[in-house]
Amino acid sequence: MAIKLTIKKWSAWLDLSQSLSGVILAVFLWTHLVLVSSILLGSDAMNWVARTMELSFLSDDGHGYPWVVTAIAMGIAALALVHVLVALQKLPMSLRQQRALRQQMQVINHSDTRLWRWQAITGVVILLLLPVHLWLIGSAPETIGAQGSADRIWNQGVWMVYLPLLLTVELHAAIGIYRVALKWGAARDLNSRGRLRKIKTIVSVLFITVGIASLLAFLPHAS
């Protein structure tokens, strides 16, 4: 009995850790996209946001502290690692588990199960691309700004990392928030679940559109 209670407590802790870390990461992602979209208002707006993130208002010379961005990148990396380690406990890792899942999905046409599968697929892509993004930002925080970011994105070809990362991380986050809402009782009937799916789709389209527009807005500054 004691062992069963311990297992249940451990399982509940894993569920809570996955949900909480996922929500924090999703909120950070959307905040990050909004801040980056300041480039749509011009280079001055983007540079102001970048300097503010570096706490320029606290420095005597007004240049701020670029290491703050590095610290944020390291914090996000640590939180993402926790999220991944917890999520791996629920993924079908063995060939037998993957075969059983494939057979189940062929028999049962369940939309939420398909969303879970897409979340797992996008999670693998994010696991490959996110460290690259965090390294590029964390290792050279002083280059963040209209010109520096444009040079990195377009002249150095990093858009080939950022574009697939944008698509996968946004889909992953929207699906994750949707599933967290279901898990913790936000949808108690099919109608409310359907409304949540529509909201999820709208949020995904909105942020992906903003993200792509922001990437394109850096192009004129890549000279």
PDB file of N, CA, C and O in Angstrom, residues 59-124:
ATOM      1  N   SER A  59      22.005  51.007 -15.670  1.00  0.00           N
ATOM      2  CA  SER A  59      23.434  51.223 -15.879  1.00  0.00           C
ATOM      3  C   SER A  59      23.728  52.705 -16.090  1.00  0.00           C
ATOM      4  O   SER A  59      22.909  53.444 -16.631  1.00  0.00           O
ATOM      5  N   ASP A  60      24.909  53.114 -15.682  1.00  0.00           N
ATOM      6  CA  ASP A  60      25.287  54.524 -15.788  1.00  0.00           C
ATOM      7  C   ASP A  60      25.467  54.969 -17.237  1.00  0.00           C
ATOM      8  O   ASP A  60      25.132  56.102 -17.593  1.00  0.00           O
ATOM      9  N   ASP A  61      26.009  54.069 -18.065  1.00  0.00           N
ATOM     10  CA  ASP A  61      26.274  54.446 -19.459  1.00  0.00           C
ATOM     11  C   ASP A  61      25.088  54.187 -20.377  1.00  0.00           C
ATOM     12  O   ASP A  61      25.108  54.530 -21.551  1.00  0.00           O
ATOM     13  N   GLY A  62      24.030  53.552 -19.856  1.00  0.00           N
ATOM     14  CA  GLY A  62      22.850  53.301 -20.668  1.00  0.00           C
ATOM     15  C   GLY A  62      22.955  52.115 -21.600  1.00  0.00           C
ATOM     16  O   GLY A  62      22.017  51.827 -22.351  1.00  0.00           O
ATOM     17  N   HIS A  63      24.088  51.389 -21.543  1.00  0.00           N
ATOM     18  CA  HIS A  63      24.280  50.233 -22.427  1.00  0.00           C
ATOM     19  C   HIS A  63      23.712  48.941 -21.842  1.00  0.00           C
ATOM     20  O   HIS A  63      23.552  47.945 -22.546  1.00  0.00           O
ATOM     21  N   GLY A  64      23.428  48.948 -20.564  1.00  0.00           N
ATOM     22  CA  GLY A  64      22.834  47.776 -19.941  1.00  0.00           C
ATOM     23  C   GLY A  64      23.833  46.675 -19.642  1.00  0.00           C
ATOM     24  O   GLY A  64      25.051  46.865 -19.717  1.00  0.00           O
ATOM     25  N   TYR A  65      23.303  45.504 -19.348  1.00  0.00           N
ATOM     26  CA  TYR A  65      24.118  44.352 -18.974  1.00  0.00           C
ATOM     27  C   TYR A  65      23.715  43.158 -19.855  1.00  0.00           C
ATOM     28  O   TYR A  65      22.759  42.434 -19.533  1.00  0.00           O
ATOM     29  N   PRO A  66      24.436  42.937 -20.960  1.00  0.00           N
ATOM     30  CA  PRO A  66      24.078  41.844 -21.866  1.00  0.00           C
ATOM     31  C   PRO A  66      24.029  40.474 -21.204  1.00  0.00           C
ATOM     32  O   PRO A  66      23.308  39.584 -21.659  1.00  0.00           O
ATOM     33  N   TRP A  67      24.785  40.307 -20.109  1.00  0.00           N
ATOM     34  CA  TRP A  67      24.796  39.007 -19.438  1.00  0.00           C
ATOM     35  C   TRP A  67      23.421  38.632 -18.899  1.00  0.00           C
ATOM     36  O   TRP A  67      23.145  37.440 -18.638  1.00  0.00           O
ATOM     37  N   VAL A  68      22.529  39.620 -18.724  1.00  0.00           N
ATOM     38  CA  VAL A  68      21.167  39.322 -18.265  1.00  0.00           C
ATOM     39  C   VAL A  68      20.461  38.420 -19.278  1.00  0.00           C
ATOM     40  O   VAL A  68      19.750  37.480 -18.908  1.00  0.00           O
ATOM     41  N   VAL A  69      20.662  38.709 -20.558  1.00  0.00           N
ATOM     42  CA  VAL A  69      20.061  37.891 -21.617  1.00  0.00           C
ATOM     43  C   VAL A  69      20.627  36.475 -21.570  1.00  0.00           C
ATOM     44  O   VAL A  69      19.900  35.487 -21.734  1.00  0.00           O
ATOM     45  N   THR A  70      21.931  36.374 -21.338  1.00  0.00           N
ATOM     46  CA  THR A  70      22.556  35.047 -21.212  1.00  0.00           C
ATOM     47  C   THR A  70      21.959  34.281 -20.037  1.00  0.00           C
ATOM     48  O   THR A  70      21.679  33.073 -20.136  1.00  0.00           O
ATOM     49  N   ALA A  71      21.740  34.969 -18.931  1.00  0.00           N
ATOM     50  CA  ALA A  71      21.150  34.327 -17.749  1.00  0.00           C
ATOM     51  C   ALA A  71      19.732  33.854 -18.044  1.00  0.00           C
ATOM     52  O   ALA A  71      19.328  32.755 -17.620  1.00  0.00           O
ATOM     53  N   ILE A  72      18.966  34.667 -18.778  1.00  0.00           N
ATOM     54  CA  ILE A  72      17.601  34.270 -19.141  1.00  0.00           C
ATOM     55  C   ILE A  72      17.640  33.037 -20.035  1.00  0.00           C
ATOM     56  O   ILE A  72      16.863  32.089 -19.848  1.00  0.00           O
ATOM     57  N   ALA A  73      18.565  33.024 -21.004  1.00  0.00           N
ATOM     58  CA  ALA A  73      18.696  31.876 -21.907  1.00  0.00           C
ATOM     59  C   ALA A  73      19.041  30.612 -21.131  1.00  0.00           C
ATOM     60  O   ALA A  73      18.502  29.526 -21.400  1.00  0.00           O
ATOM     61  N   MET A  74      19.930  30.735 -20.154  1.00  0.00           N
ATOM     62  CA  MET A  74      20.311  29.579 -19.342  1.00  0.00           C
ATOM     63  C   MET A  74      19.134  29.103 -18.494  1.00  0.00           C
ATOM     64  O   MET A  74      18.926  27.892 -18.320  1.00  0.00           O
ATOM     65  N   GLY A  75      18.355  30.045 -17.961  1.00  0.00           N
ATOM     66  CA  GLY A  75      17.187  29.674 -17.173  1.00  0.00           C
ATOM     67  C   GLY A  75      16.147  28.939 -18.002  1.00  0.00           C
ATOM     68  O   GLY A  75      15.569  27.941 -17.552  1.00  0.00           O
ATOM     69  N   ILE A  76      15.906  29.437 -19.217  1.00  0.00           N
ATOM     70  CA  ILE A  76      14.953  28.769 -20.105  1.00  0.00           C
ATOM     71  C   ILE A  76      15.460  27.389 -20.499  1.00  0.00           C
ATOM     72  O   ILE A  76      14.687  26.424 -20.578  1.00  0.00           O
ATOM     73  N   ALA A  77      16.764  27.280 -20.730  1.00  0.00           N
ATOM     74  CA  ALA A  77      17.340  25.975 -21.067  1.00  0.00           C
ATOM     75  C   ALA A  77      17.140  24.975 -19.932  1.00  0.00           C
ATOM     76  O   ALA A  77      16.783  23.812 -20.158  1.00  0.00           O
ATOM     77  N   ALA A  78      17.347  25.430 -18.702  1.00  0.00           N
ATOM     78  CA  ALA A  78      17.167  24.550 -17.544  1.00  0.00           C
ATOM     79  C   ALA A  78      15.712  24.128 -17.389  1.00  0.00           C
ATOM     80  O   ALA A  78      15.409  22.945 -17.136  1.00  0.00           O
ATOM     81  N   LEU A  79      14.802  25.079 -17.560  1.00  0.00           N
ATOM     82  CA  LEU A  79      13.376  24.768 -17.435  1.00  0.00           C
ATOM     83  C   LEU A  79      12.928  23.831 -18.550  1.00  0.00           C
ATOM     84  O   LEU A  79      12.145  22.899 -18.319  1.00  0.00           O
ATOM     85  N   ALA A  80      13.420  24.074 -19.765  1.00  0.00           N
ATOM     86  CA  ALA A  80      13.077  23.201 -20.897  1.00  0.00           C
ATOM     87  C   ALA A  80      13.605  21.790 -20.662  1.00  0.00           C
ATOM     88  O   ALA A  80      12.940  20.802 -21.012  1.00  0.00           O
ATOM     89  N   LEU A  81      14.788  21.678 -20.054  1.00  0.00           N
ATOM     90  CA  LEU A  81      15.351  20.359 -19.764  1.00  0.00           C
ATOM     91  C   LEU A  81      14.475  19.601 -18.774  1.00  0.00           C
ATOM     92  O   LEU A  81      14.217  18.399 -18.952  1.00  0.00           O
ATOM     93  N   VAL A  82      14.003  20.288 -17.746  1.00  0.00           N
ATOM     94  CA  VAL A  82      13.087  19.663 -16.784  1.00  0.00           C
ATOM     95  C   VAL A  82      11.825  19.195 -17.494  1.00  0.00           C
ATOM     96  O   VAL A  82      11.356  18.070 -17.284  1.00  0.00           O
ATOM     97  N   HIS A  83      11.286  20.053 -18.350  1.00  0.00           N
ATOM     98  CA  HIS A  83      10.060  19.723 -19.084  1.00  0.00           C
ATOM     99  C   HIS A  83      10.267  18.490 -19.962  1.00  0.00           C
ATOM    100  O   HIS A  83       9.403  17.607 -20.014  1.00  0.00           O
ATOM    101  N   VAL A  84      11.400  18.427 -20.633  1.00  0.00           N
ATOM    102  CA  VAL A  84      11.695  17.288 -21.507  1.00  0.00           C
ATOM    103  C   VAL A  84      11.840  16.005 -20.708  1.00  0.00           C
ATOM    104  O   VAL A  84      11.273  14.955 -21.070  1.00  0.00           O
ATOM    105  N   LEU A  85      12.583  16.060 -19.625  1.00  0.00           N
ATOM    106  CA  LEU A  85      12.813  14.854 -18.812  1.00  0.00           C
ATOM    107  C   LEU A  85      11.518  14.298 -18.254  1.00  0.00           C
ATOM    108  O   LEU A  85      11.323  13.077 -18.207  1.00  0.00           O
ATOM    109  N   VAL A  86      10.623  15.192 -17.841  1.00  0.00           N
ATOM    110  CA  VAL A  86       9.334  14.739 -17.323  1.00  0.00           C
ATOM    111  C   VAL A  86       8.476  14.178 -18.455  1.00  0.00           C
ATOM    112  O   VAL A  86       7.842  13.125 -18.304  1.00  0.00           O
ATOM    113  N   ALA A  87       8.467  14.864 -19.606  1.00  0.00           N
ATOM    114  CA  ALA A  87       7.636  14.430 -20.728  1.00  0.00           C
ATOM    115  C   ALA A  87       8.077  13.082 -21.276  1.00  0.00           C
ATOM    116  O   ALA A  87       7.250  12.290 -21.743  1.00  0.00           O
ATOM    117  N   LEU A  88       9.380  12.803 -21.210  1.00  0.00           N
ATOM    118  CA  LEU A  88       9.892  11.535 -21.728  1.00  0.00           C
ATOM    119  C   LEU A  88       9.314  10.329 -21.001  1.00  0.00           C
ATOM    120  O   LEU A  88       9.259   9.225 -21.559  1.00  0.00           O
ATOM    121  N   GLN A  89       8.863  10.546 -19.751  1.00  0.00           N
ATOM    122  CA  GLN A  89       8.304   9.438 -18.980  1.00  0.00           C
ATOM    123  C   GLN A  89       6.997   8.925 -19.588  1.00  0.00           C
ATOM    124  O   GLN A  89       6.572   7.801 -19.304  1.00  0.00           O
ATOM    125  N   LYS A  90       6.351   9.768 -20.421  1.00  0.00           N
ATOM    126  CA  LYS A  90       5.038   9.397 -20.955  1.00  0.00           C
ATOM    127  C   LYS A  90       5.066   9.085 -22.442  1.00  0.00           C
ATOM    128  O   LYS A  90       4.035   8.751 -23.023  1.00  0.00           O
ATOM    129  N   LEU A  91       6.238   9.206 -23.070  1.00  0.00           N
ATOM    130  CA  LEU A  91       6.330   8.945 -24.504  1.00  0.00           C
ATOM    131  C   LEU A  91       6.554   7.461 -24.765  1.00  0.00           C
ATOM    132  O   LEU A  91       7.220   6.777 -23.986  1.00  0.00           O
ATOM    133  N   PRO A  92       6.003   6.937 -25.878  1.00  0.00           N
ATOM    134  CA  PRO A  92       6.244   5.537 -26.251  1.00  0.00           C
ATOM    135  C   PRO A  92       7.664   5.383 -26.787  1.00  0.00           C
ATOM    136  O   PRO A  92       7.924   5.611 -27.973  1.00  0.00           O
ATOM    137  N   MET A  93       8.584   4.987 -25.942  1.00  0.00           N
ATOM    138  CA  MET A  93       9.987   4.939 -26.325  1.00  0.00           C
ATOM    139  C   MET A  93      10.357   3.634 -27.022  1.00  0.00           C
ATOM    140  O   MET A  93      11.196   3.628 -27.911  1.00  0.00           O
ATOM    141  N   SER A  94       9.727   2.534 -26.617  1.00  0.00           N
ATOM    142  CA  SER A  94      10.077   1.242 -27.207  1.00  0.00           C
ATOM    143  C   SER A  94       9.333   1.019 -28.520  1.00  0.00           C
ATOM    144  O   SER A  94       8.302   1.644 -28.789  1.00  0.00           O
ATOM    145  N   LEU A  95       9.855   0.116 -29.339  1.00  0.00           N
ATOM    146  CA  LEU A  95       9.235  -0.210 -30.616  1.00  0.00           C
ATOM    147  C   LEU A  95       7.854  -0.813 -30.412  1.00  0.00           C
ATOM    148  O   LEU A  95       6.918  -0.527 -31.171  1.00  0.00           O
ATOM    149  N   ARG A  96       7.707  -1.619 -29.376  1.00  0.00           N
ATOM    150  CA  ARG A  96       6.408  -2.241 -29.088  1.00  0.00           C
ATOM    151  C   ARG A  96       5.367  -1.193 -28.718  1.00  0.00           C
ATOM    152  O   ARG A  96       4.213  -1.264 -29.159  1.00  0.00           O
ATOM    153  N   GLN A  97       5.760  -0.204 -27.919  1.00  0.00           N
ATOM    154  CA  GLN A  97       4.834   0.864 -27.542  1.00  0.00           C
ATOM    155  C   GLN A  97       4.428   1.701 -28.754  1.00  0.00           C
ATOM    156  O   GLN A  97       3.262   2.075 -28.905  1.00  0.00           O
ATOM    157  N   GLN A  98       5.378   1.991 -29.637  1.00  0.00           N
ATOM    158  CA  GLN A  98       5.073   2.763 -30.830  1.00  0.00           C
ATOM    159  C   GLN A  98       4.138   1.999 -31.762  1.00  0.00           C
ATOM    160  O   GLN A  98       3.235   2.570 -32.367  1.00  0.00           O
ATOM    161  N   ARG A  99       4.358   0.677 -31.867  1.00  0.00           N
ATOM    162  CA  ARG A  99       3.491  -0.147 -32.713  1.00  0.00           C
ATOM    163  C   ARG A  99       2.074  -0.188 -32.138  1.00  0.00           C
ATOM    164  O   ARG A  99       1.094  -0.090 -32.882  1.00  0.00           O
ATOM    165  N   ALA A 100       1.969  -0.299 -30.815  1.00  0.00           N
ATOM    166  CA  ALA A 100       0.649  -0.319 -30.176  1.00  0.00           C
ATOM    167  C   ALA A 100      -0.070   1.002 -30.379  1.00  0.00           C
ATOM    168  O   ALA A 100      -1.283   1.030 -30.633  1.00  0.00           O
ATOM    169  N   LEU A 101       0.658   2.105 -30.286  1.00  0.00           N
ATOM    170  CA  LEU A 101       0.047   3.417 -30.496  1.00  0.00           C
ATOM    171  C   LEU A 101      -0.439   3.564 -31.930  1.00  0.00           C
ATOM    172  O   LEU A 101      -1.545   4.070 -32.177  1.00  0.00           O
ATOM    173  N   ARG A 102       0.361   3.102 -32.889  1.00  0.00           N
ATOM    174  CA  ARG A 102      -0.024   3.190 -34.299  1.00  0.00           C
ATOM    175  C   ARG A 102      -1.284   2.370 -34.568  1.00  0.00           C
ATOM    176  O   ARG A 102      -2.197   2.810 -35.270  1.00  0.00           O
ATOM    177  N   GLN A 103      -1.352   1.185 -33.986  1.00  0.00           N
ATOM    178  CA  GLN A 103      -2.531   0.348 -34.164  1.00  0.00           C
ATOM    179  C   GLN A 103      -3.762   0.974 -33.528  1.00  0.00           C
ATOM    180  O   GLN A 103      -4.859   0.944 -34.092  1.00  0.00           O
ATOM    181  N   GLN A 104      -3.579   1.585 -32.366  1.00  0.00           N
ATOM    182  CA  GLN A 104      -4.693   2.229 -31.674  1.00  0.00           C
ATOM    183  C   GLN A 104      -5.230   3.398 -32.487  1.00  0.00           C
ATOM    184  O   GLN A 104      -6.442   3.596 -32.595  1.00  0.00           O
ATOM    185  N   MET A 105      -4.336   4.178 -33.072  1.00  0.00           N
ATOM    186  CA  MET A 105      -4.767   5.346 -33.828  1.00  0.00           C
ATOM    187  C   MET A 105      -5.441   4.952 -35.132  1.00  0.00           C
ATOM    188  O   MET A 105      -6.249   5.700 -35.681  1.00  0.00           O
ATOM    189  N   GLN A 106      -5.121   3.760 -35.662  1.00  0.00           N
ATOM    190  CA  GLN A 106      -5.799   3.275 -36.847  1.00  0.00           C
ATOM    191  C   GLN A 106      -7.218   2.822 -36.543  1.00  0.00           C
ATOM    192  O   GLN A 106      -8.103   2.923 -37.385  1.00  0.00           O
ATOM    193  N   VAL A 107      -7.432   2.364 -35.312  1.00  0.00           N
ATOM    194  CA  VAL A 107      -8.754   1.877 -34.917  1.00  0.00           C
ATOM    195  C   VAL A 107      -9.620   3.003 -34.375  1.00  0.00           C
ATOM    196  O   VAL A 107     -10.808   3.126 -34.703  1.00  0.00           O
ATOM    197  N   ILE A 108      -9.019   3.861 -33.552  1.00  0.00           N
ATOM    198  CA  ILE A 108      -9.764   4.931 -32.887  1.00  0.00           C
ATOM    199  C   ILE A 108      -9.363   6.277 -33.492  1.00  0.00           C
ATOM    200  O   ILE A 108      -8.210   6.700 -33.377  1.00  0.00           O
ATOM    201  N   ASN A 109     -10.300   6.926 -34.144  1.00  0.00           N
ATOM    202  CA  ASN A 109     -10.044   8.220 -34.758  1.00  0.00           C
ATOM    203  C   ASN A 109     -10.362   9.323 -33.740  1.00  0.00           C
ATOM    204  O   ASN A 109     -11.455   9.884 -33.723  1.00  0.00           O
ATOM    205  N   HIS A 110      -9.393   9.612 -32.885  1.00  0.00           N
ATOM    206  CA  HIS A 110      -9.613  10.549 -31.776  1.00  0.00           C
ATOM    207  C   HIS A 110      -8.750  11.782 -31.991  1.00  0.00           C
ATOM    208  O   HIS A 110      -7.513  11.696 -32.035  1.00  0.00           O
ATOM    209  N   SER A 111      -9.366  12.950 -32.095  1.00  0.00           N
ATOM    210  CA  SER A 111      -8.634  14.174 -32.430  1.00  0.00           C
ATOM    211  C   SER A 111      -7.627  14.559 -31.367  1.00  0.00           C
ATOM    212  O   SER A 111      -6.520  15.013 -31.679  1.00  0.00           O
ATOM    213  N   ASP A 112      -7.979  14.392 -30.096  1.00  0.00           N
ATOM    214  CA  ASP A 112      -7.051  14.761 -29.030  1.00  0.00           C
ATOM    215  C   ASP A 112      -5.819  13.856 -29.011  1.00  0.00           C
ATOM    216  O   ASP A 112      -4.717  14.301 -28.669  1.00  0.00           O
ATOM    217  N   THR A 113      -6.005  12.584 -29.383  1.00  0.00           N
ATOM    218  CA  THR A 113      -4.853  11.680 -29.481  1.00  0.00           C
ATOM    219  C   THR A 113      -3.938  12.102 -30.619  1.00  0.00           C
ATOM    220  O   THR A 113      -2.708  12.054 -30.493  1.00  0.00           O
ATOM    221  N   ARG A 114      -4.527  12.540 -31.732  1.00  0.00           N
ATOM    222  CA  ARG A 114      -3.714  13.048 -32.843  1.00  0.00           C
ATOM    223  C   ARG A 114      -2.946  14.295 -32.423  1.00  0.00           C
ATOM    224  O   ARG A 114      -1.780  14.469 -32.793  1.00  0.00           O
ATOM    225  N   LEU A 115      -3.600  15.169 -31.649  1.00  0.00           N
ATOM    226  CA  LEU A 115      -2.911  16.354 -31.159  1.00  0.00           C
ATOM    227  C   LEU A 115      -1.749  15.965 -30.260  1.00  0.00           C
ATOM    228  O   LEU A 115      -0.671  16.571 -30.328  1.00  0.00           O
ATOM    229  N   TRP A 116      -1.946  14.985 -29.401  1.00  0.00           N
ATOM    230  CA  TRP A 116      -0.868  14.521 -28.524  1.00  0.00           C
ATOM    231  C   TRP A 116       0.304  13.997 -29.354  1.00  0.00           C
ATOM    232  O   TRP A 116       1.470  14.262 -29.037  1.00  0.00           O
ATOM    233  N   ARG A 117      -0.021  13.285 -30.447  1.00  0.00           N
ATOM    234  CA  ARG A 117       1.047  12.761 -31.306  1.00  0.00           C
ATOM    235  C   ARG A 117       1.818  13.903 -31.971  1.00  0.00           C
ATOM    236  O   ARG A 117       3.050  13.872 -32.039  1.00  0.00           O
ATOM    237  N   TRP A 118       1.091  14.927 -32.442  1.00  0.00           N
ATOM    238  CA  TRP A 118       1.748  16.078 -33.036  1.00  0.00           C
ATOM    239  C   TRP A 118       2.602  16.808 -32.008  1.00  0.00           C
ATOM    240  O   TRP A 118       3.684  17.327 -32.330  1.00  0.00           O
ATOM    241  N   GLN A 119       2.128  16.848 -30.786  1.00  0.00           N
ATOM    242  CA  GLN A 119       2.912  17.491 -29.731  1.00  0.00           C
ATOM    243  C   GLN A 119       4.219  16.735 -29.494  1.00  0.00           C
ATOM    244  O   GLN A 119       5.262  17.349 -29.280  1.00  0.00           O
ATOM    245  N   ALA A 120       4.143  15.420 -29.544  1.00  0.00           N
ATOM    246  CA  ALA A 120       5.353  14.612 -29.367  1.00  0.00           C
ATOM    247  C   ALA A 120       6.327  14.824 -30.528  1.00  0.00           C
ATOM    248  O   ALA A 120       7.544  14.967 -30.316  1.00  0.00           O
ATOM    249  N   ILE A 121       5.813  14.877 -31.755  1.00  0.00           N
ATOM    250  CA  ILE A 121       6.666  15.068 -32.935  1.00  0.00           C
ATOM    251  C   ILE A 121       7.332  16.438 -32.900  1.00  0.00           C
ATOM    252  O   ILE A 121       8.546  16.562 -33.112  1.00  0.00           O
ATOM    253  N   THR A 122       6.531  17.482 -32.633  1.00  0.00           N
ATOM    254  CA  THR A 122       7.107  18.820 -32.571  1.00  0.00           C
ATOM    255  C   THR A 122       8.099  18.937 -31.416  1.00  0.00           C
ATOM    256  O   THR A 122       9.088  19.673 -31.507  1.00  0.00           O
ATOM    257  N   GLY A 123       7.837  18.207 -30.339  1.00  0.00           N
ATOM    258  CA  GLY A 123       8.757  18.232 -29.203  1.00  0.00           C
ATOM    259  C   GLY A 123      10.144  17.726 -29.586  1.00  0.00           C
ATOM    260  O   GLY A 123      11.153  18.266 -29.124  1.00  0.00           O
ATOM    261  N   VAL A 124      10.197  16.697 -30.424  1.00  0.00           N
ATOM    262  CA  VAL A 124      11.488  16.161 -30.874  1.00  0.00           C
ATOM    263  C   VAL A 124      12.232  17.199 -31.711  1.00  0.00           C
ATOM    264  O   VAL A 124      13.442  17.400 -31.555  1.00  0.00           O
TER     265      VAL A 124
END
